[in-house]
Short mmCIF file of C-alpha atoms and ligand atoms in Angstrom, two decimals:
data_model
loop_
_atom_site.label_atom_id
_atom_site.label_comp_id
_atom_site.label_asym_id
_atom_site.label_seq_id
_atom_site.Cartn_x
_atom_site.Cartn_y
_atom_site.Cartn_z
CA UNK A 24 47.48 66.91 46.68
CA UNK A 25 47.38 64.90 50.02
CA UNK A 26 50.18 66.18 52.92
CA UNK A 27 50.03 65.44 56.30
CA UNK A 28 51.11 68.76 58.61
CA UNK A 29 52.02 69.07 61.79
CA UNK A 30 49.21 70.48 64.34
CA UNK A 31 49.84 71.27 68.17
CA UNK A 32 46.10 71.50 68.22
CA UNK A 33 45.09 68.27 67.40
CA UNK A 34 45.71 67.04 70.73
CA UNK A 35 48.34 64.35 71.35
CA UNK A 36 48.36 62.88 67.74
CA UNK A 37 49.80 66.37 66.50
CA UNK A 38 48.98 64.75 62.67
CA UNK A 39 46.67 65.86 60.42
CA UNK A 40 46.25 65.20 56.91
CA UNK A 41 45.49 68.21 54.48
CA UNK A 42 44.95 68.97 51.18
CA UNK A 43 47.22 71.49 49.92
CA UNK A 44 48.24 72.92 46.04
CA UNK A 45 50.99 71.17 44.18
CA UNK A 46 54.59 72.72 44.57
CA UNK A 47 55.63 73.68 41.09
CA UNK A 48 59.69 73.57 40.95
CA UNK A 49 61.67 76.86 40.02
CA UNK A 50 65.11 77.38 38.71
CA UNK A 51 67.77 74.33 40.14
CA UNK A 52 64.84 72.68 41.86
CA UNK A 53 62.61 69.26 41.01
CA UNK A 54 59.15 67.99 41.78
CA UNK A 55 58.84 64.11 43.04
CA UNK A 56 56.26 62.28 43.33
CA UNK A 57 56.67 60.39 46.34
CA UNK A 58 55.96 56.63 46.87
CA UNK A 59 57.45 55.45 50.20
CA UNK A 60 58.63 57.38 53.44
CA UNK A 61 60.00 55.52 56.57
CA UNK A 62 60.24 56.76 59.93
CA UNK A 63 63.02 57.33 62.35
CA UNK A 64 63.68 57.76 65.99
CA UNK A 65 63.73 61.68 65.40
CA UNK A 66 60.42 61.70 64.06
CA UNK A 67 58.79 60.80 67.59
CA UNK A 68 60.97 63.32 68.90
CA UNK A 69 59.53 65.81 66.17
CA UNK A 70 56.15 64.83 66.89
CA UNK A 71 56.48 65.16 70.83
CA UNK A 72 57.20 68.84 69.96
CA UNK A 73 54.55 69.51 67.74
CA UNK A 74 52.22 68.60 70.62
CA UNK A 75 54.03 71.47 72.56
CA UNK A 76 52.61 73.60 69.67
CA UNK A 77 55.60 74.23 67.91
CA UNK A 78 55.86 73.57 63.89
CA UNK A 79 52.50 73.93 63.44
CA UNK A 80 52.15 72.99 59.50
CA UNK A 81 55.44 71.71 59.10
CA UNK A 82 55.32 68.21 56.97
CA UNK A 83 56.93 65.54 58.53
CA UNK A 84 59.87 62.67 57.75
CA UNK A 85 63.52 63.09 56.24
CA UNK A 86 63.10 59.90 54.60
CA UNK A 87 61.43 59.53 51.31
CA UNK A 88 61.63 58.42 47.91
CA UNK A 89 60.00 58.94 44.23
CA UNK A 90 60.14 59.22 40.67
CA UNK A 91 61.20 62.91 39.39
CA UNK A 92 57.74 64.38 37.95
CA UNK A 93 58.90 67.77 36.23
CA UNK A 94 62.05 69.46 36.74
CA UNK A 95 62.69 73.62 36.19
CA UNK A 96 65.42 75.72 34.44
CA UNK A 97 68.78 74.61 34.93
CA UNK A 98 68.12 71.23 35.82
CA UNK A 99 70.51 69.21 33.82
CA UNK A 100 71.26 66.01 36.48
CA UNK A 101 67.85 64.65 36.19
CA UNK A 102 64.89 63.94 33.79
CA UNK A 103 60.95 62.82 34.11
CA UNK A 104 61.03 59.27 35.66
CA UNK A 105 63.75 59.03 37.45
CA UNK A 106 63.93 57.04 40.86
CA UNK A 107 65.28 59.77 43.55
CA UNK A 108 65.66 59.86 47.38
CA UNK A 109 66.29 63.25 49.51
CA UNK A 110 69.03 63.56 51.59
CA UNK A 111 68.29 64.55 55.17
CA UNK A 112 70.21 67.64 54.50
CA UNK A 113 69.28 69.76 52.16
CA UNK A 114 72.29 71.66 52.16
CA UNK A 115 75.55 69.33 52.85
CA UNK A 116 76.32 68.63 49.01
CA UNK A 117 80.02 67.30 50.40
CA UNK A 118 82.97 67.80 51.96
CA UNK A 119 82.55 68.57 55.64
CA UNK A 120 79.84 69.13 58.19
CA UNK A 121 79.22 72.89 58.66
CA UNK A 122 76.91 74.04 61.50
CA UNK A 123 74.46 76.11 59.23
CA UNK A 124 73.73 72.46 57.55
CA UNK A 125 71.36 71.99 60.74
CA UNK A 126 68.94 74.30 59.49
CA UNK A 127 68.92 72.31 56.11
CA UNK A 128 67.33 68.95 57.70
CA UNK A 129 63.73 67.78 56.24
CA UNK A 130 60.58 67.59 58.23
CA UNK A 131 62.51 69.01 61.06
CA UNK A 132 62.84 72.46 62.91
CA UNK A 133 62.68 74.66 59.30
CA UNK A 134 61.93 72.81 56.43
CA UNK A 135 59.37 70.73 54.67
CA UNK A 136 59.75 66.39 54.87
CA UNK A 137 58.63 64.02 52.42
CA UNK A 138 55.08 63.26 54.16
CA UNK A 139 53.12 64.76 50.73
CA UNK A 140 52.63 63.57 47.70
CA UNK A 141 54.97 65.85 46.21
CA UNK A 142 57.74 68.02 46.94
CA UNK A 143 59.75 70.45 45.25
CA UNK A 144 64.00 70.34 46.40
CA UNK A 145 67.19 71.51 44.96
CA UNK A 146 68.46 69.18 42.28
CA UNK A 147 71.27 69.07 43.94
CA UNK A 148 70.12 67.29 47.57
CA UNK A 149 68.97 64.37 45.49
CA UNK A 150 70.64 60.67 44.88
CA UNK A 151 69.47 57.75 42.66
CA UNK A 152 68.17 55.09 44.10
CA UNK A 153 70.20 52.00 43.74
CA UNK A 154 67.97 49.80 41.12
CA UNK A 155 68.44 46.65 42.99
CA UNK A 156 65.99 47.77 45.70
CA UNK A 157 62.27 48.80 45.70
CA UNK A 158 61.15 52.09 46.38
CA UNK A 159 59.78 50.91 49.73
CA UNK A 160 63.23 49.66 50.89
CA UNK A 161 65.18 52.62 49.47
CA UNK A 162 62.87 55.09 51.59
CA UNK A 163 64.70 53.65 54.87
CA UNK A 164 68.29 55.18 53.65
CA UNK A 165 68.76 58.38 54.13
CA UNK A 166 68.92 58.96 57.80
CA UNK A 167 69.55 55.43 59.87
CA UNK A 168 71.23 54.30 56.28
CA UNK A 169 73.60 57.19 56.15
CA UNK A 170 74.00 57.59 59.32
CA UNK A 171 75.18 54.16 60.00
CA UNK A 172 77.39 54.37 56.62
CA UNK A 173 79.20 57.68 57.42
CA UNK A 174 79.92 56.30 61.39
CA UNK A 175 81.11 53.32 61.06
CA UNK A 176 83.02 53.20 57.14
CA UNK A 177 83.03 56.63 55.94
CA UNK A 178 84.71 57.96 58.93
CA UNK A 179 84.62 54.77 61.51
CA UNK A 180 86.99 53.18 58.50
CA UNK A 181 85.42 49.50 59.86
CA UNK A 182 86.50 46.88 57.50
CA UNK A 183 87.19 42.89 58.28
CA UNK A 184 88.10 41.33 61.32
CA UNK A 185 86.71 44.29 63.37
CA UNK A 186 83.81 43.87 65.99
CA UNK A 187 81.24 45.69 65.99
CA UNK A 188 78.97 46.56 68.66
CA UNK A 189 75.58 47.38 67.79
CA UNK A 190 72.51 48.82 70.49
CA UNK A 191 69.24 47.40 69.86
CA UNK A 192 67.55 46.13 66.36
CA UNK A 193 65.84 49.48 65.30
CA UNK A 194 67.07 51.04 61.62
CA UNK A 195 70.27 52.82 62.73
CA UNK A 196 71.37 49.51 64.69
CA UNK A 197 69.97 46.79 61.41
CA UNK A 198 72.24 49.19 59.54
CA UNK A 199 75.61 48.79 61.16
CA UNK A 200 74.44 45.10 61.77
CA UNK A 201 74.13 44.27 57.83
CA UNK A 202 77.57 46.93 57.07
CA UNK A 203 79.65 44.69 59.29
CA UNK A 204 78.36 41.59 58.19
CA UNK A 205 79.00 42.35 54.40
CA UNK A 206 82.22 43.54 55.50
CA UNK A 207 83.35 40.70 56.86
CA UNK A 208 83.66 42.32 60.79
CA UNK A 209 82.16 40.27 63.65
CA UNK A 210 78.84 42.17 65.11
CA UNK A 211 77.99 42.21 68.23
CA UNK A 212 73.74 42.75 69.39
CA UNK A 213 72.32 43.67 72.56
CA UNK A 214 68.76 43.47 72.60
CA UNK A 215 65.29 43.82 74.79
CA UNK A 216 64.09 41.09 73.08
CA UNK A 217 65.31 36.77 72.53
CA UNK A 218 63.30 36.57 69.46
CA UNK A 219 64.27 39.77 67.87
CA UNK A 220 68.08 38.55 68.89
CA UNK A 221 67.28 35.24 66.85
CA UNK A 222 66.33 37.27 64.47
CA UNK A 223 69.85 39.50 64.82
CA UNK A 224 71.75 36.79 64.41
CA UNK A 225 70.03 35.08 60.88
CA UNK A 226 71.23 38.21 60.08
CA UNK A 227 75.17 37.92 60.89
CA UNK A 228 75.05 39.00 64.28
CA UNK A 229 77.49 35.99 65.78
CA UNK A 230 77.61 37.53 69.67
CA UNK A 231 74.07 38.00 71.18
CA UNK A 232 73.39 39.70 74.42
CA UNK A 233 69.48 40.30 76.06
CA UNK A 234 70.25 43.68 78.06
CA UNK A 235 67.41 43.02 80.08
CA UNK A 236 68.68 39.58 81.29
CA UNK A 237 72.03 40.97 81.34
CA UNK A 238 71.96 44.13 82.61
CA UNK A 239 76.23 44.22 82.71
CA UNK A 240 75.98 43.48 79.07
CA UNK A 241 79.37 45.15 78.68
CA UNK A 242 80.99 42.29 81.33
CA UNK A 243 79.52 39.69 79.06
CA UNK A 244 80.59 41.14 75.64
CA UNK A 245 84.26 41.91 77.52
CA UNK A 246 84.16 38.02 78.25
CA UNK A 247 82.97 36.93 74.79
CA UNK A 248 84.84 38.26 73.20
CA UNK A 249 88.32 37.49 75.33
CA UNK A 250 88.52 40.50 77.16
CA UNK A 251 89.64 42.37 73.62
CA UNK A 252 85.61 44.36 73.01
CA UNK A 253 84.68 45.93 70.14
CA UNK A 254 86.91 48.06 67.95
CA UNK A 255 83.48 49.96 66.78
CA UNK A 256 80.48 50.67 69.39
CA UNK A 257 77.52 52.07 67.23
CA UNK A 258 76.16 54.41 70.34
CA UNK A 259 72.29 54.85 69.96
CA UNK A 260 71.53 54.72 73.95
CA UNK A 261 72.86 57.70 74.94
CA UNK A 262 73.40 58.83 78.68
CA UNK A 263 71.85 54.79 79.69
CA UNK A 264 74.22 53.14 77.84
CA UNK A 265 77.22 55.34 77.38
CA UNK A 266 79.00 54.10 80.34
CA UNK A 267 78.54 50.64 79.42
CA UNK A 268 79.92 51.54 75.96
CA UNK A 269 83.19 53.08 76.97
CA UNK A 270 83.88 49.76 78.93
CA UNK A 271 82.96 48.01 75.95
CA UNK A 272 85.32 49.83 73.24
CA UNK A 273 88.69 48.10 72.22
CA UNK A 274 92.29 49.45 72.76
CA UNK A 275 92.27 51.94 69.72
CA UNK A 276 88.82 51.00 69.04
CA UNK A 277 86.10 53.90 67.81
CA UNK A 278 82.68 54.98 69.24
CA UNK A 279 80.81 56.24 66.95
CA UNK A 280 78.05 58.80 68.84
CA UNK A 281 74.54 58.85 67.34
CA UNK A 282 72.14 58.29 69.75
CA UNK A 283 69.23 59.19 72.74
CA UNK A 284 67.36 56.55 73.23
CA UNK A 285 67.70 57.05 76.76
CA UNK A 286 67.68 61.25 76.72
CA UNK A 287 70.04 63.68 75.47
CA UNK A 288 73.42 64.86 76.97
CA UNK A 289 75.59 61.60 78.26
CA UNK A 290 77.83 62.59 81.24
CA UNK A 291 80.11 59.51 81.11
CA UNK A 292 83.66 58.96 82.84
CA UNK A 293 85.86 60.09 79.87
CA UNK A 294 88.99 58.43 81.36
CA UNK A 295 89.19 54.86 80.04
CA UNK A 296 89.52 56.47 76.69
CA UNK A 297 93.01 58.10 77.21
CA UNK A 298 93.64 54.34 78.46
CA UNK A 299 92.63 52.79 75.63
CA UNK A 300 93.88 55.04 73.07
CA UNK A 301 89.80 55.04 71.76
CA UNK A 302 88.17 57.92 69.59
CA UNK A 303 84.61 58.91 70.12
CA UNK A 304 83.27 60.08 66.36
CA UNK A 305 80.30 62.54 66.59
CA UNK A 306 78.09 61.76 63.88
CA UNK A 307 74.99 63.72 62.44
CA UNK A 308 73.36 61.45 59.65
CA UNK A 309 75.55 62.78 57.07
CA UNK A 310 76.26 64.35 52.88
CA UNK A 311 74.52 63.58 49.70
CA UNK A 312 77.91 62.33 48.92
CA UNK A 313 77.53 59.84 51.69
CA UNK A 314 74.81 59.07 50.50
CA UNK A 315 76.00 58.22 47.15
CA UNK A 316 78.88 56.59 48.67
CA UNK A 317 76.58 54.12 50.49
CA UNK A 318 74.88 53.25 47.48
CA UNK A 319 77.42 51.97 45.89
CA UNK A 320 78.35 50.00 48.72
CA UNK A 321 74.58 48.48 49.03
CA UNK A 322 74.34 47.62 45.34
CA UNK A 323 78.15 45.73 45.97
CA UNK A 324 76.71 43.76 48.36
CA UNK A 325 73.79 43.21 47.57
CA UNK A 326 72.04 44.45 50.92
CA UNK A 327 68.61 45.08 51.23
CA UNK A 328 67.35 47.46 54.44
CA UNK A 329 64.98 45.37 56.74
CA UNK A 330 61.72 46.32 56.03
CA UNK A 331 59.44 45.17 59.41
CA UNK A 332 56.72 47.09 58.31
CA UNK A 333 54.42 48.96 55.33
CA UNK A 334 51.54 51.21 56.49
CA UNK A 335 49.70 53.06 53.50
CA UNK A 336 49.46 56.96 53.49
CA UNK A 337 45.66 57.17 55.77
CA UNK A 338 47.73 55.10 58.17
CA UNK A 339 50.28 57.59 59.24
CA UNK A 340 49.33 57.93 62.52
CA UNK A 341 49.32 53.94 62.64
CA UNK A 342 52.77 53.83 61.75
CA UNK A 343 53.84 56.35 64.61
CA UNK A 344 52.18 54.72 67.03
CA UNK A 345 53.74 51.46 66.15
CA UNK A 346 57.30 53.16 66.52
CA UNK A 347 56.63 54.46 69.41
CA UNK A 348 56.29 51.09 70.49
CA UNK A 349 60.06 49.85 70.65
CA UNK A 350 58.60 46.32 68.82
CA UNK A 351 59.76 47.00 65.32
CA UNK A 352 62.69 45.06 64.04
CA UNK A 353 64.42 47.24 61.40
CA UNK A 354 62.27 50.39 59.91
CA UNK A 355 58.72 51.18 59.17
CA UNK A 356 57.95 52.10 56.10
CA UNK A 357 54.76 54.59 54.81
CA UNK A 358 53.55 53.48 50.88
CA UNK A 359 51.79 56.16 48.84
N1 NAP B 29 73.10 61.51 65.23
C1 NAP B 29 72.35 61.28 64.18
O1 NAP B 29 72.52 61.87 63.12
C2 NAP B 29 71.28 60.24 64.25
C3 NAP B 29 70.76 59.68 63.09
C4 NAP B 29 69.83 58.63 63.19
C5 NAP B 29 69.43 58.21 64.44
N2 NAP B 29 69.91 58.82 65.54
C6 NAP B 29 69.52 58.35 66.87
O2 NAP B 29 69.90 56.99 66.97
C7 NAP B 29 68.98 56.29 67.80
C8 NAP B 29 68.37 55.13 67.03
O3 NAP B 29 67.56 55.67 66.00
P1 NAP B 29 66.61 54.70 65.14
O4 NAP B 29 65.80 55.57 64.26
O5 NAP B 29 67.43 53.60 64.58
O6 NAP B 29 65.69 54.13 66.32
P2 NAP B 29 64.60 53.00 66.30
O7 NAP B 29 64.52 52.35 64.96
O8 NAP B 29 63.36 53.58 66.87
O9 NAP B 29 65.21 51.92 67.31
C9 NAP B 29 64.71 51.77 68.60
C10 NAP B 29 65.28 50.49 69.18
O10 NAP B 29 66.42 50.78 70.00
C11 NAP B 29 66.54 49.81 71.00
N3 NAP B 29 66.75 50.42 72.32
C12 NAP B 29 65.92 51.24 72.99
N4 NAP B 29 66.45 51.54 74.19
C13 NAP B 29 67.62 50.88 74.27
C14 NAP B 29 68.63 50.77 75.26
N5 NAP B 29 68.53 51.38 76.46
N6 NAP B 29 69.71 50.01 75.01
C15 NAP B 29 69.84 49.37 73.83
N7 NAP B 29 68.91 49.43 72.84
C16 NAP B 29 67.83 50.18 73.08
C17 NAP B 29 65.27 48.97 70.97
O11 NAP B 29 65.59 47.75 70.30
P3 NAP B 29 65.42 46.33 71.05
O12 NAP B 29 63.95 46.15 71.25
O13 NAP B 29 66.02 45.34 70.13
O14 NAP B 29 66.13 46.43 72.36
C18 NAP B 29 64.33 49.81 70.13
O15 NAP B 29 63.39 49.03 69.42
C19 NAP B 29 67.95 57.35 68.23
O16 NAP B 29 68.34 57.89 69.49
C20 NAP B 29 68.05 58.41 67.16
O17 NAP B 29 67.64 59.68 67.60
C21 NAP B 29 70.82 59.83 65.47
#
């Protein structure tokens, strides 16, 4: 079969494709074959690191989805044929987060992703795929999906007549936009980009704000919306926009903490939290029951994941590259 690995000698690209045995599942475990993959954030992240040198033949990409292919002993929650995505973590069934879960994320530091044609996982790190969408939009759920679900509902408990603040239009961001919209909450979009805001708001978004224009993009959201902010702030910046965030959050409101788009470790002024009577959530993608969770809640309302792009399995490196871009409106997606 047809993988791509990670290769710190292949210069800058880091990608190569190889052709490697099938897996062949053991007790508890299942084979898929695997028709779509997107891409997330992360996986440049992952990539930049594999150009160090480091996870040389590791297969990239949490995301993916197939059709169950041949299953071992044991394996009594699926058959042959069925429609299956991975959670990112292998290991976080339910229940919650435990530190030791880190280890369990695909087509990261330790395990295997869903670049290949097939893999082999634990029955039990699997979910349907809700039948309403194709197997090209179900392979953007399971990290910006998830991640967005567990935040802001899950845990973030958002629900009507909240406001939701939402950092650029990549998958995480599309995510929270579409949850708050079907929920009835008011969402909020900062953007690089007028045309990608036009876009933001055919989606729902009903406050639009072009950071670049508006550099104090937290004065102008405190002034649309009254002075009152947002009682959710989906946080994908990081240490650029954290500031701006914590001036942004309502009295009582939430910020949920996912991001570094701008590097890692945000040093912000803590303060106007205690003021505010706000909660910062930490968030790290999140459980197969999540998963499940969010599911059900897509297939409710009816919500299919913005697709802005399809690259087919030689164009891998394509599909990076365009990523690492910043132009994409929602996720980028890899077809087998
Ligand atoms: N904690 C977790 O478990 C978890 C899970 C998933 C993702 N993440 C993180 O969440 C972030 C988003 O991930 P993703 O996969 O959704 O990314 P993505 O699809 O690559 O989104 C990138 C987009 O973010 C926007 N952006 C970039 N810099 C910005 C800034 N300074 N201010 C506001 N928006 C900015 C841009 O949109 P515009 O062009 O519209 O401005 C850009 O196109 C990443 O940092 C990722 O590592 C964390």
């Amino acid at each position: 079969m047809k993988a791509y690995h990670l290769n710190g000698h292949a210069g800058a690209a880091s990608l190569v494709r190889a052709d490697v045995s099938q897996p062949e599942p053991a007790n508890g475990e299942v084979r898929i074959r695997v028709e779509a993959a997107s891409l997330n954030y992360r996986d440049l992240l992952i990539l930049d690191r594999a150009a160090q040198g480091e996870l040389n033949g590791r297969v990239p990409l949490c995301d993916g989805v197939g059709v169950v292919d041949a299953i071992g002993a044991d394996v009594v929650q699926w058959k042959v044929g069925d429609r299956v995505a991975a959670s990112y973590f292998r290991d976080w069934i339910s229940g919650p987060f435990k530190a030791s879960y880190i280890l369990s994320a695909l087509g990261g530091n330790t395990l295997d992703g869903m670049l290949a044609e097939y893999v082999v996982l634990p029955a039990t790190a699997l979910v349907s795929v809700p039948a309403h969408l194709s197997s090209v939009e179900a392979a953007t759920l399971p990290c910006a999906g998830v991640t967005a679900f567990h935040g802001l509902i899950a845990r973030g408990g958002m629900g009507k007549g909240d406001t939701l603040l939402v950092q650029g239009t990549g998958g995480v961001a599309l995510f929270g936009l579409q949850f708050a919209v079907a929920l009835g909450a008011r969402a909020i979009v900062i953007s690089s980009s007028d045309e990608k805001l036009a876009r933001a708001k055919a989606l729902g978004g009903s406050i639009l704000i072009n950071y670049r224009d508006t550099p104090d993009w937290d004065a102008a959201l405190m002034k649309a919306t009254n002075g009152s902010g947002a009682s959710h702030v989906l946080e994908l910046g990081g240490p650029g926009t954290y500031d701006r965030s914590l001036r942004s959050v309502a009295s009582g409101g939430k910020i949920v903490q996912i991001g570094v788009l701008t590097g890692f470790g945000p040093k912000p002024d803590l303060a106007r939290l205690q003021w505010e009577n706000a909660d910062i959530i930490g968030v790290t993608v999140g459980s197969v029951e999540h998963f499940a969770a969010m599911n059900r809640f897509l297939t409710e309302h009816a919500i299919h994941p913005i697709v802005d792009r399809i690259y087919g399995f030689d164009e891998a490196p394509e599909a990076y590259a365009h990523l690492r871009t910043g132009s994409h409106f929602g996720k980028i997606v890899i077809k087998f």
